[in-house]
Amino acid sequence: MADSACKRSLEETNQSMQDTKKRRIMPKKKGFDDEIFQETEFYIRDGLRCIKPYYFTFTTHAKGRWVGKQLIDIFKSEFKSNPVEYYLKAIQNGKITVNGKTSTADMIIRDNDVIRNTVHRHEPPVTAEPIKIIEMNDEIVVINKPSSIPVHPCGRYRHNSVVFMLGRNFGLQNLHTIHRLDRLTSGILIFARTLGKAQELEKQVRERQIEKQYICRVEGEFPTEMIDCKEPIDVVSFKLGVCRVSNKGKSCRTVFQRLSYDGQTSLVKCLPYTGRMHQIRVHLQWLGHPIVNDPIYNHEAWGPRKGKAGHIEKDIDSVVQTLLLDQRQNDLVTKQTHHADKSDIEDENSKDTSSPSVQTQENLNSIGGHQSSNAGSSETKQNNPPHEDVPSGQKAVDKDCRECQLIYKDPTAEEMVLWLHASKYKGPDWEFEAKLPEWCSNHV
């Protein structure tokens, strides 16, 4: 009897070890490849670059706090971008799996389990203005980035990012980012094509050997004399991306010089000597001349003085909350409930041509399908089922997708642009300059 029990225990242990090995995720590929760039299609509509919705799988190992909990309870408590009913249906339909197998809502999660959630991914449109190559050789790529396009995949953006566009349209892969620009900021963006060049340029950045020049349009009559702003800046909300001048912040410096004044707004040259988050925008707010169309630092949430010299009527948490609610309201107010045609849904889901998953290095967010930053998860993609062409802007439809039940109002040209442009970058033995955008070219 004892021998039999020992034998059974040994077999269970061996099986458990085999299951653990099977659950391990294969090593990630470096960067992105052609297969990933081709996983969906884009089309141009009314000056916008639109992405056809596609299937995408978020993958993660079970976190310590999940062990011993039911699968549905994890999604219910940790991923609130969708209602519980959605996750229950996704588990039932096999869109949420554990260790590659169909699961049940009450399944108990064990250590090192691999959870995958396949979602029907929708990306916001960006401008259809093409990326312009300023310089490209064996070592570097320099572009003039249009407004509205994020540099890297982030949040809901993936194929509508600079990195993906350069890979798909120019065959430029595994680029090294030297610096970044905000999604709404346009202008000079530099990538290195080799590790050696990346290290050389990064050293120049660290040692502040690179001179940066930006152009912006601000409210009011900016002083004629040169302004040297050295106010420290602190991040008060990483979630929304909000900063303010604070004694708790990091030291930074921006020099400003007025170029012109049209009676209402001023065109200003900005020379940032440090590279803090939103540095130029925050310093301009502090000076009482925020960028004219800045959705954060020229917002009424800061009070009638809009944060000039740090004067706000509410506590900073209330300001952030107002900005966040306004952002959510803008997202929600522009969409209307729309039930897709039933025949379209049935036709779309009768085609099952998904292929095995391919690992990517992209590290965006949670497995719940809510696109926020979370370093604990990786992503896998699945080939997009065949869809009809979408020249009219109609969406490919998934019957379980909440996004497919909504119609979004397209962003206007004004909403996609921040009047801040990286016009010139200069190093010890190199210099690049980007053409000025229309909002400032007639006022320099």
CSV table of C-alpha atoms in Angstrom, one decimal:
chain,number,residue,atom,x,y,z
A,1,MET,CA,0.0,0.0,0.0
A,2,ALA,CA,2.8,2.4,1.0
A,3,ASP,CA,4.8,1.6,-2.2
A,4,SER,CA,1.7,2.2,-4.3
A,5,ALA,CA,1.1,5.6,-2.6
A,6,CYS,CA,4.8,6.6,-3.1
A,7,LYS,CA,4.7,5.5,-6.7
A,8,ARG,CA,1.5,7.6,-7.3
A,9,SER,CA,3.1,10.6,-5.5
A,10,LEU,CA,6.2,10.3,-7.7
A,11,GLU,CA,4.1,10.2,-10.8
A,12,GLU,CA,2.1,13.2,-9.8
A,13,THR,CA,5.4,15.1,-9.1
A,14,ASN,CA,6.8,14.2,-12.5
A,15,GLN,CA,3.6,15.2,-14.2
A,16,SER,CA,3.6,18.5,-12.3
A,17,MET,CA,7.2,19.2,-13.4
A,18,GLN,CA,6.2,18.4,-17.0
A,19,ASP,CA,3.2,20.7,-16.8
A,20,THR,CA,5.4,23.5,-15.4
A,21,LYS,CA,7.9,23.1,-18.3
A,22,LYS,CA,5.0,23.3,-20.8
A,23,ARG,CA,3.7,26.4,-19.2
A,24,ARG,CA,7.0,28.3,-19.7
A,25,ILE,CA,6.8,31.0,-22.3
A,26,MET,CA,9.4,30.8,-25.1
A,27,PRO,CA,12.1,33.4,-25.1
A,28,LYS,CA,11.0,36.7,-26.6
A,29,LYS,CA,12.1,37.9,-30.0
A,30,LYS,CA,14.1,41.0,-30.1
A,31,GLY,CA,12.2,43.9,-31.5
A,32,PHE,CA,9.4,43.5,-34.2
A,33,ASP,CA,9.5,41.6,-37.4
A,34,ASP,CA,7.7,41.7,-40.8
A,35,GLU,CA,5.2,39.1,-39.6
A,36,ILE,CA,4.1,41.4,-36.8
A,37,PHE,CA,4.0,44.5,-39.1
A,38,GLN,CA,1.7,42.6,-41.4
A,39,GLU,CA,-0.7,41.3,-38.8
A,40,THR,CA,-3.3,43.9,-39.9
A,41,GLU,CA,-3.9,46.6,-42.5
A,42,PHE,CA,-4.2,50.4,-42.5
A,43,TYR,CA,-6.3,52.6,-44.7
A,44,ILE,CA,-6.6,56.4,-45.2
A,45,ARG,CA,-9.8,58.2,-44.5
A,46,ASP,CA,-10.4,62.0,-44.4
A,47,GLY,CA,-6.7,62.7,-43.7
A,48,LEU,CA,-6.5,60.0,-41.0
A,49,ARG,CA,-4.5,56.8,-40.9
A,50,CYS,CA,-6.8,54.2,-39.6
A,51,ILE,CA,-6.0,50.6,-38.5
A,52,LYS,CA,-8.3,47.7,-39.3
A,53,PRO,CA,-9.3,46.0,-36.0
A,54,TYR,CA,-7.3,42.8,-35.4
A,55,TYR,CA,-7.0,40.0,-32.9
A,56,PHE,CA,-4.3,40.2,-30.4
A,57,THR,CA,-3.3,38.1,-27.4
A,58,PHE,CA,-2.0,39.4,-24.1
A,59,THR,CA,0.1,36.9,-22.2
A,60,THR,CA,1.4,36.8,-18.6
A,61,HIS,CA,2.6,34.5,-15.9
A,62,ALA,CA,0.4,34.3,-12.8
A,63,LYS,CA,1.5,36.9,-10.2
A,64,GLY,CA,2.0,35.9,-6.6
A,65,ARG,CA,-1.1,37.7,-5.4
A,66,TRP,CA,-3.2,35.7,-8.0
A,67,VAL,CA,-2.2,32.2,-6.7
A,68,GLY,CA,-5.1,30.4,-5.1
A,69,LYS,CA,-7.7,32.7,-6.5
A,70,GLN,CA,-10.4,31.8,-9.1
A,71,LEU,CA,-9.7,33.0,-12.6
A,72,ILE,CA,-12.8,35.1,-12.9
A,73,ASP,CA,-12.0,36.8,-9.5
A,74,ILE,CA,-8.6,37.9,-10.9
A,75,PHE,CA,-10.2,39.6,-13.9
A,76,LYS,CA,-13.0,41.0,-11.7
A,77,SER,CA,-10.6,42.7,-9.3
A,78,GLU,CA,-7.6,43.6,-11.4
A,79,PHE,CA,-8.9,44.4,-14.9
A,80,LYS,CA,-11.9,46.6,-14.8
A,81,SER,CA,-11.8,47.9,-18.4
A,82,ASN,CA,-14.6,45.4,-19.2
A,83,PRO,CA,-17.6,44.2,-17.1
A,84,VAL,CA,-17.5,40.7,-15.4
A,85,GLU,CA,-20.1,39.4,-18.0
A,86,TYR,CA,-17.6,40.0,-20.8
A,87,TYR,CA,-14.8,38.0,-19.0
A,88,LEU,CA,-17.2,35.2,-18.2
A,89,LYS,CA,-18.2,34.9,-21.9
A,90,ALA,CA,-14.5,35.2,-23.0
A,91,ILE,CA,-13.6,32.3,-20.7
A,92,GLN,CA,-16.5,30.3,-22.0
A,93,ASN,CA,-15.6,31.0,-25.6
A,94,GLY,CA,-11.9,30.1,-25.1
A,95,LYS,CA,-10.6,33.7,-25.6
A,96,ILE,CA,-9.2,33.6,-22.1
A,97,THR,CA,-7.1,30.4,-21.6
A,98,VAL,CA,-4.8,29.0,-18.9
A,99,ASN,CA,-1.6,27.1,-20.0
A,100,GLY,CA,-3.0,27.1,-23.6
A,101,LYS,CA,-6.1,25.2,-22.6
A,102,THR,CA,-9.8,26.3,-22.4
A,103,SER,CA,-10.6,27.0,-18.8
A,104,THR,CA,-13.5,27.7,-16.5
A,105,ALA,CA,-14.4,30.8,-14.5
A,106,ASP,CA,-13.9,29.0,-11.1
A,107,MET,CA,-10.5,27.5,-12.0
A,108,ILE,CA,-7.9,28.0,-9.2
A,109,ILE,CA,-4.7,29.7,-10.5
A,110,ARG,CA,-1.4,28.1,-9.5
A,111,ASP,CA,2.1,29.5,-9.4
A,112,ASN,CA,3.6,30.0,-12.8
A,113,ASP,CA,0.3,29.4,-14.7
A,114,VAL,CA,0.3,31.2,-18.1
A,115,ILE,CA,-2.8,33.2,-18.8
A,116,ARG,CA,-3.7,34.5,-22.2
A,117,ASN,CA,-6.5,36.9,-23.2
A,118,THR,CA,-7.3,37.3,-26.9
A,119,VAL,CA,-9.0,40.6,-27.6
A,120,HIS,CA,-10.3,42.3,-30.7
A,121,ARG,CA,-8.0,45.3,-30.7
A,122,HIS,CA,-9.0,48.8,-32.0
A,123,GLU,CA,-6.5,51.6,-32.4
A,124,PRO,CA,-7.3,55.3,-32.5
A,125,PRO,CA,-6.6,57.0,-35.8
A,126,VAL,CA,-3.6,59.4,-36.3
A,127,THR,CA,-2.7,61.9,-38.9
A,128,ALA,CA,-2.1,60.5,-42.4
A,129,GLU,CA,0.7,63.0,-42.9
A,130,PRO,CA,3.7,60.8,-43.9
A,131,ILE,CA,6.8,60.5,-41.8
A,132,LYS,CA,9.6,62.4,-43.6
A,133,ILE,CA,13.1,61.1,-43.6
A,134,ILE,CA,15.7,63.8,-42.9
A,135,GLU,CA,18.8,61.6,-42.8
A,136,MET,CA,19.3,57.9,-43.2
A,137,ASN,CA,22.6,56.0,-43.4
A,138,ASP,CA,24.1,52.8,-41.9
A,139,GLU,CA,24.3,54.3,-38.4
A,140,ILE,CA,21.4,56.6,-37.9
A,141,VAL,CA,17.8,57.5,-39.0
A,142,VAL,CA,16.5,61.0,-38.4
A,143,ILE,CA,12.9,61.9,-39.1
A,144,ASN,CA,10.5,64.7,-38.9
A,145,LYS,CA,7.7,63.2,-36.8
A,146,PRO,CA,4.2,64.4,-37.5
A,147,SER,CA,1.9,65.4,-34.5
A,148,SER,CA,-0.5,62.8,-33.1
A,149,ILE,CA,1.8,59.7,-33.6
A,150,PRO,CA,3.4,58.2,-30.5
A,151,VAL,CA,7.0,57.1,-30.8
A,152,HIS,CA,6.6,53.6,-29.4
A,153,PRO,CA,3.6,51.3,-29.0
A,154,CYS,CA,1.8,52.5,-25.9
A,155,GLY,CA,-1.8,52.4,-24.6
A,156,ARG,CA,-4.2,51.8,-27.4
A,157,TYR,CA,-1.5,52.6,-30.0
A,158,ARG,CA,0.6,49.9,-31.7
A,159,HIS,CA,0.5,49.9,-35.5
A,160,ASN,CA,-0.1,53.6,-35.4
A,161,SER,CA,3.2,54.3,-33.8
A,162,VAL,CA,6.5,55.6,-35.3
A,163,VAL,CA,8.4,52.4,-34.6
A,164,PHE,CA,5.8,50.3,-36.4
A,165,MET,CA,5.4,52.7,-39.3
A,166,LEU,CA,9.2,52.8,-39.9
A,167,GLY,CA,9.3,49.0,-39.8
A,168,ARG,CA,6.4,48.5,-42.2
A,169,ASN,CA,7.0,51.3,-44.6
A,170,PHE,CA,10.8,51.6,-44.7
A,171,GLY,CA,12.0,48.2,-43.5
A,172,LEU,CA,13.7,49.8,-40.5
A,173,GLN,CA,13.8,47.4,-37.6
A,174,ASN,CA,15.5,47.1,-34.2
A,175,LEU,CA,16.1,50.8,-34.0
A,176,HIS,CA,17.7,52.3,-30.8
A,177,THR,CA,15.7,55.3,-29.5
A,178,ILE,CA,18.0,58.2,-28.5
A,179,HIS,CA,15.3,60.6,-27.3
A,180,ARG,CA,11.5,60.8,-27.3
A,181,LEU,CA,8.8,63.3,-28.2
A,182,ASP,CA,5.3,63.5,-26.8
A,183,ARG,CA,2.6,62.0,-29.0
A,184,LEU,CA,1.3,65.5,-29.9
A,185,THR,CA,4.7,67.1,-30.4
A,186,SER,CA,6.2,67.2,-33.9
A,187,GLY,CA,9.7,67.5,-35.2
A,188,ILE,CA,13.2,66.0,-35.0
A,189,LEU,CA,13.4,62.4,-33.8
A,190,ILE,CA,16.7,60.5,-33.9
A,191,PHE,CA,17.2,56.7,-33.9
A,192,ALA,CA,20.5,54.8,-34.0
A,193,ARG,CA,20.8,51.7,-36.2
A,194,THR,CA,23.7,50.1,-34.4
A,195,LEU,CA,24.5,49.5,-30.7
A,196,GLY,CA,27.8,51.4,-31.1
A,197,LYS,CA,26.2,54.5,-32.5
A,198,ALA,CA,23.4,54.3,-29.8
A,199,GLN,CA,26.0,54.3,-27.1
A,200,GLU,CA,27.9,57.2,-28.7
A,201,LEU,CA,24.8,59.3,-28.9
A,202,GLU,CA,23.5,58.4,-25.4
A,203,LYS,CA,26.9,59.5,-24.0
A,204,GLN,CA,26.4,62.8,-25.7
A,205,VAL,CA,23.0,63.1,-24.2
A,206,ARG,CA,24.2,62.3,-20.7
A,207,GLU,CA,27.1,64.8,-21.0
A,208,ARG,CA,24.7,67.4,-22.4
A,209,GLN,CA,26.7,67.8,-25.6
A,210,ILE,CA,23.5,68.0,-27.7
A,211,GLU,CA,21.8,71.4,-28.3
A,212,LYS,CA,18.1,71.2,-28.7
A,213,GLN,CA,15.8,73.9,-30.1
A,214,TYR,CA,12.0,73.9,-30.1
A,215,ILE,CA,9.5,76.3,-31.4
A,216,CYS,CA,6.1,76.9,-29.8
A,217,ARG,CA,3.2,79.3,-29.9
A,218,VAL,CA,2.0,80.6,-26.5
A,219,GLU,CA,-0.8,82.7,-25.1
A,220,GLY,CA,-0.3,86.4,-24.7
A,221,GLU,CA,2.7,88.8,-25.3
A,222,PHE,CA,5.8,87.0,-24.2
A,223,PRO,CA,8.6,89.2,-22.9
A,224,THR,CA,11.1,90.5,-25.4
A,225,GLU,CA,14.1,89.8,-23.3
A,226,MET,CA,15.5,86.3,-23.0
A,227,ILE,CA,14.0,84.3,-20.1
A,228,ASP,CA,16.1,81.7,-18.2
A,229,CYS,CA,13.7,79.4,-16.3
A,230,LYS,CA,15.3,77.1,-13.7
A,231,GLU,CA,12.3,76.0,-11.7
A,232,PRO,CA,12.4,72.3,-10.6
A,233,ILE,CA,9.7,70.0,-12.0
A,234,ASP,CA,8.0,67.1,-10.2
A,235,VAL,CA,5.7,64.4,-11.7
A,236,VAL,CA,2.4,64.5,-9.9
A,237,SER,CA,0.6,61.8,-11.9
A,238,PHE,CA,2.3,59.2,-14.0
A,239,LYS,CA,-1.0,57.7,-15.0
A,240,LEU,CA,-2.2,60.9,-16.8
A,241,GLY,CA,1.2,62.4,-17.3
A,242,VAL,CA,0.9,65.6,-15.3
A,243,CYS,CA,3.8,67.6,-13.9
A,244,ARG,CA,4.2,70.8,-12.0
A,245,VAL,CA,6.9,73.1,-10.7
A,246,SER,CA,7.7,72.0,-7.1
A,247,ASN,CA,10.6,72.3,-4.7
A,248,LYS,CA,10.3,68.5,-4.5
A,249,GLY,CA,11.1,68.2,-8.2
A,250,LYS,CA,14.2,67.6,-10.2
A,251,SER,CA,16.4,70.5,-11.3
A,252,CYS,CA,16.0,71.6,-14.9
A,253,ARG,CA,16.5,74.6,-17.1
A,254,THR,CA,14.9,76.1,-20.2
A,255,VAL,CA,15.8,79.3,-22.0
A,256,PHE,CA,13.1,81.1,-23.9
A,257,GLN,CA,13.4,83.8,-26.6
A,258,ARG,CA,10.4,85.5,-28.3
A,259,LEU,CA,10.5,85.4,-32.1
A,260,SER,CA,7.3,87.3,-32.9
A,261,TYR,CA,3.9,88.5,-31.5
A,262,ASP,CA,0.7,88.8,-33.5
A,263,GLY,CA,-1.4,90.7,-31.0
A,264,GLN,CA,-2.8,87.6,-29.3
A,265,THR,CA,-0.1,84.9,-29.3
A,266,SER,CA,3.7,84.8,-29.3
A,267,LEU,CA,6.0,82.5,-31.2
A,268,VAL,CA,8.8,81.5,-28.9
A,269,LYS,CA,12.1,79.6,-29.3
A,270,CYS,CA,12.8,77.2,-26.5
A,271,LEU,CA,16.2,75.8,-25.6
A,272,PRO,CA,15.9,73.0,-23.0
A,273,TYR,CA,19.2,72.2,-21.3
A,274,THR,CA,17.7,69.3,-19.4
A,275,GLY,CA,15.2,66.7,-20.5
A,276,ARG,CA,12.5,66.4,-17.8
A,277,MET,CA,9.0,65.2,-18.6
A,278,HIS,CA,6.9,68.1,-20.2
A,279,GLN,CA,9.7,70.5,-19.2
A,280,ILE,CA,9.0,73.2,-21.8
A,281,ARG,CA,5.2,73.0,-21.3
A,282,VAL,CA,5.4,73.2,-17.5
A,283,HIS,CA,7.9,76.1,-17.5
A,284,LEU,CA,5.7,78.0,-20.0
A,285,GLN,CA,2.7,77.5,-17.7
A,286,TRP,CA,4.7,78.7,-14.7
A,287,LEU,CA,5.7,81.8,-16.7
A,288,GLY,CA,2.0,82.5,-17.4
A,289,HIS,CA,2.3,81.8,-21.1
A,290,PRO,CA,1.0,78.3,-21.7
A,291,ILE,CA,1.1,76.8,-25.2
A,292,VAL,CA,-2.1,77.9,-26.8
A,293,ASN,CA,-3.7,74.5,-27.4
A,294,ASP,CA,-2.1,72.5,-24.6
A,295,PRO,CA,-4.8,70.2,-23.3
A,296,ILE,CA,-3.2,69.8,-19.9
A,297,TYR,CA,-1.3,72.9,-18.9
A,298,ASN,CA,-3.7,75.4,-20.5
A,299,HIS,CA,-6.7,73.8,-18.9
A,300,GLU,CA,-9.3,75.6,-16.6
A,301,ALA,CA,-8.7,72.8,-14.0
A,302,TRP,CA,-5.7,74.9,-12.8
A,303,GLY,CA,-7.9,77.9,-12.0
A,304,PRO,CA,-8.3,81.3,-13.6
A,305,ARG,CA,-4.5,81.9,-13.6
A,306,LYS,CA,-3.9,78.5,-15.1
A,307,GLY,CA,-1.1,77.7,-12.8
A,308,LYS,CA,1.0,80.8,-13.3
A,309,ALA,CA,3.8,81.0,-10.7
A,310,GLY,CA,2.3,77.9,-9.1
A,311,HIS,CA,-1.0,79.5,-8.2
A,312,ILE,CA,-3.9,77.0,-8.3
A,313,GLU,CA,-7.2,77.2,-6.5
A,314,LYS,CA,-7.5,73.5,-5.7
A,315,ASP,CA,-5.1,70.9,-4.3
A,316,ILE,CA,-3.1,69.2,-7.0
A,317,ASP,CA,-4.9,65.9,-6.6
A,318,SER,CA,-8.2,67.7,-7.4
A,319,VAL,CA,-6.6,69.2,-10.5
A,320,VAL,CA,-5.4,65.8,-11.7
A,321,GLN,CA,-8.8,64.3,-11.0
A,322,THR,CA,-10.5,67.1,-13.1
A,323,LEU,CA,-8.1,66.6,-15.9
A,324,LEU,CA,-8.7,62.8,-15.8
A,325,LEU,CA,-12.5,63.1,-15.8
A,326,ASP,CA,-12.3,65.6,-18.6
A,327,GLN,CA,-10.2,63.2,-20.7
A,328,ARG,CA,-12.6,60.4,-20.0
A,329,GLN,CA,-15.6,62.5,-20.8
A,330,ASN,CA,-14.0,63.6,-24.1
A,331,ASP,CA,-13.5,59.9,-24.9
A,332,LEU,CA,-17.0,58.9,-24.0
A,333,VAL,CA,-19.0,61.9,-25.3
A,334,THR,CA,-17.8,61.3,-28.8
A,335,LYS,CA,-19.1,57.7,-29.1
A,336,GLN,CA,-22.6,56.5,-29.5
A,337,THR,CA,-24.0,53.0,-29.0
A,338,HIS,CA,-24.3,51.2,-32.3
A,339,HIS,CA,-25.4,47.6,-32.7
A,340,ALA,CA,-23.6,46.1,-35.7
A,341,ASP,CA,-25.6,44.3,-38.4
A,342,LYS,CA,-26.2,40.7,-37.3
A,343,SER,CA,-25.4,39.3,-40.7
A,344,ASP,CA,-22.1,41.0,-40.6
A,345,ILE,CA,-21.3,39.6,-37.2
A,346,GLU,CA,-22.2,36.0,-38.3
A,347,ASP,CA,-20.2,36.3,-41.6
A,348,GLU,CA,-17.2,37.7,-39.7
A,349,ASN,CA,-17.1,35.0,-37.1
A,350,SER,CA,-17.7,32.1,-39.4
A,351,LYS,CA,-14.1,32.5,-40.7
A,352,ASP,CA,-11.6,30.9,-38.3
A,353,THR,CA,-8.2,31.2,-39.8
A,354,SER,CA,-6.1,32.0,-36.7
A,355,SER,CA,-2.6,30.7,-36.7
A,356,PRO,CA,-0.2,29.8,-33.8
A,357,SER,CA,0.9,32.7,-31.7
A,358,VAL,CA,4.2,34.5,-32.1
A,359,GLN,CA,6.0,36.1,-29.2
A,360,THR,CA,6.9,39.8,-29.4
A,361,GLN,CA,9.0,42.0,-27.3
A,362,GLU,CA,6.3,44.6,-26.9
A,363,ASN,CA,5.5,45.2,-23.2
A,364,LEU,CA,2.5,47.3,-22.9
A,365,ASN,CA,-0.1,46.4,-20.5
A,366,SER,CA,-2.3,44.1,-18.5
A,367,ILE,CA,-3.8,40.8,-19.7
A,368,GLY,CA,-7.2,42.3,-19.2
A,369,GLY,CA,-7.0,44.0,-22.5
A,370,HIS,CA,-6.9,47.5,-20.9
A,371,GLN,CA,-4.0,49.3,-22.5
A,372,SER,CA,-2.2,50.9,-19.7
A,373,SER,CA,1.5,50.4,-18.8
A,374,ASN,CA,2.3,47.2,-16.8
A,375,ALA,CA,5.7,45.7,-17.0
A,376,GLY,CA,4.5,42.4,-15.8
A,377,SER,CA,3.0,41.1,-19.0
A,378,SER,CA,4.1,40.3,-22.4
A,379,GLU,CA,2.1,40.1,-25.6
A,380,THR,CA,1.5,37.6,-28.3
A,381,LYS,CA,-0.3,38.3,-31.6
A,382,GLN,CA,-2.5,36.2,-33.7
A,383,ASN,CA,-3.1,36.5,-37.4
A,384,ASN,CA,-6.1,38.6,-38.2
A,385,PRO,CA,-9.0,36.7,-39.7
A,386,PRO,CA,-9.7,37.8,-43.3
A,387,HIS,CA,-11.9,40.9,-43.5
A,388,GLU,CA,-13.4,42.8,-46.4
A,389,ASP,CA,-11.6,46.0,-47.4
A,390,VAL,CA,-12.7,49.0,-45.3
A,391,PRO,CA,-12.4,52.0,-47.6
A,392,SER,CA,-15.6,53.5,-46.2
A,393,GLY,CA,-14.3,53.3,-42.6
A,394,GLN,CA,-16.7,50.5,-41.6
A,395,LYS,CA,-15.2,48.2,-38.9
A,396,ALA,CA,-14.6,44.5,-39.1
A,397,VAL,CA,-16.9,43.1,-36.4
A,398,ASP,CA,-16.5,40.7,-33.6
A,399,LYS,CA,-19.8,39.8,-31.9
A,400,ASP,CA,-18.2,39.7,-28.4
A,401,CYS,CA,-16.2,43.0,-28.8
A,402,ARG,CA,-17.6,46.0,-26.9
A,403,GLU,CA,-15.6,48.3,-29.1
A,404,CYS,CA,-17.4,47.0,-32.1
A,405,GLN,CA,-20.7,48.2,-30.6
A,406,LEU,CA,-19.5,51.8,-30.6
A,407,ILE,CA,-18.9,54.5,-33.2
A,408,TYR,CA,-16.2,57.0,-32.4
A,409,LYS,CA,-16.1,60.5,-33.6
A,410,ASP,CA,-12.9,61.1,-35.5
A,411,PRO,CA,-10.5,63.5,-34.0
A,412,THR,CA,-10.3,66.9,-35.6
A,413,ALA,CA,-7.1,68.3,-37.1
A,414,GLU,CA,-6.9,70.7,-34.2
A,415,GLU,CA,-7.1,67.9,-31.6
A,416,MET,CA,-4.2,66.1,-33.1
A,417,VAL,CA,-1.7,68.9,-32.9
A,418,LEU,CA,0.2,70.6,-30.1
A,419,TRP,CA,1.9,73.8,-31.1
A,420,LEU,CA,5.3,72.6,-30.0
A,421,HIS,CA,7.9,71.5,-32.6
A,422,ALA,CA,11.4,70.1,-32.2
A,423,SER,CA,13.0,72.2,-34.9
A,424,LYS,CA,16.8,71.5,-34.5
A,425,TYR,CA,19.2,69.1,-32.8
A,426,LYS,CA,22.9,69.7,-32.9
A,427,GLY,CA,25.8,67.5,-31.6
A,428,PRO,CA,29.6,67.9,-31.5
A,429,ASP,CA,29.9,67.1,-35.2
A,430,TRP,CA,26.4,66.8,-36.6
A,431,GLU,CA,23.3,68.9,-36.9
A,432,PHE,CA,19.7,68.2,-38.1
A,433,GLU,CA,16.9,70.6,-38.7
A,434,ALA,CA,13.2,69.9,-39.4
A,435,LYS,CA,10.9,72.0,-41.6
A,436,LEU,CA,8.6,74.2,-39.5
A,437,PRO,CA,4.9,73.3,-39.4
A,438,GLU,CA,2.2,75.5,-40.9
A,439,TRP,CA,1.1,77.0,-37.5
A,440,CYS,CA,4.4,78.7,-37.1
A,441,SER,CA,6.1,79.0,-40.6
A,442,ASN,CA,4.4,82.3,-41.4
A,443,HIS,CA,5.3,83.9,-38.1
A,444,VAL,CA,9.1,83.3,-37.8
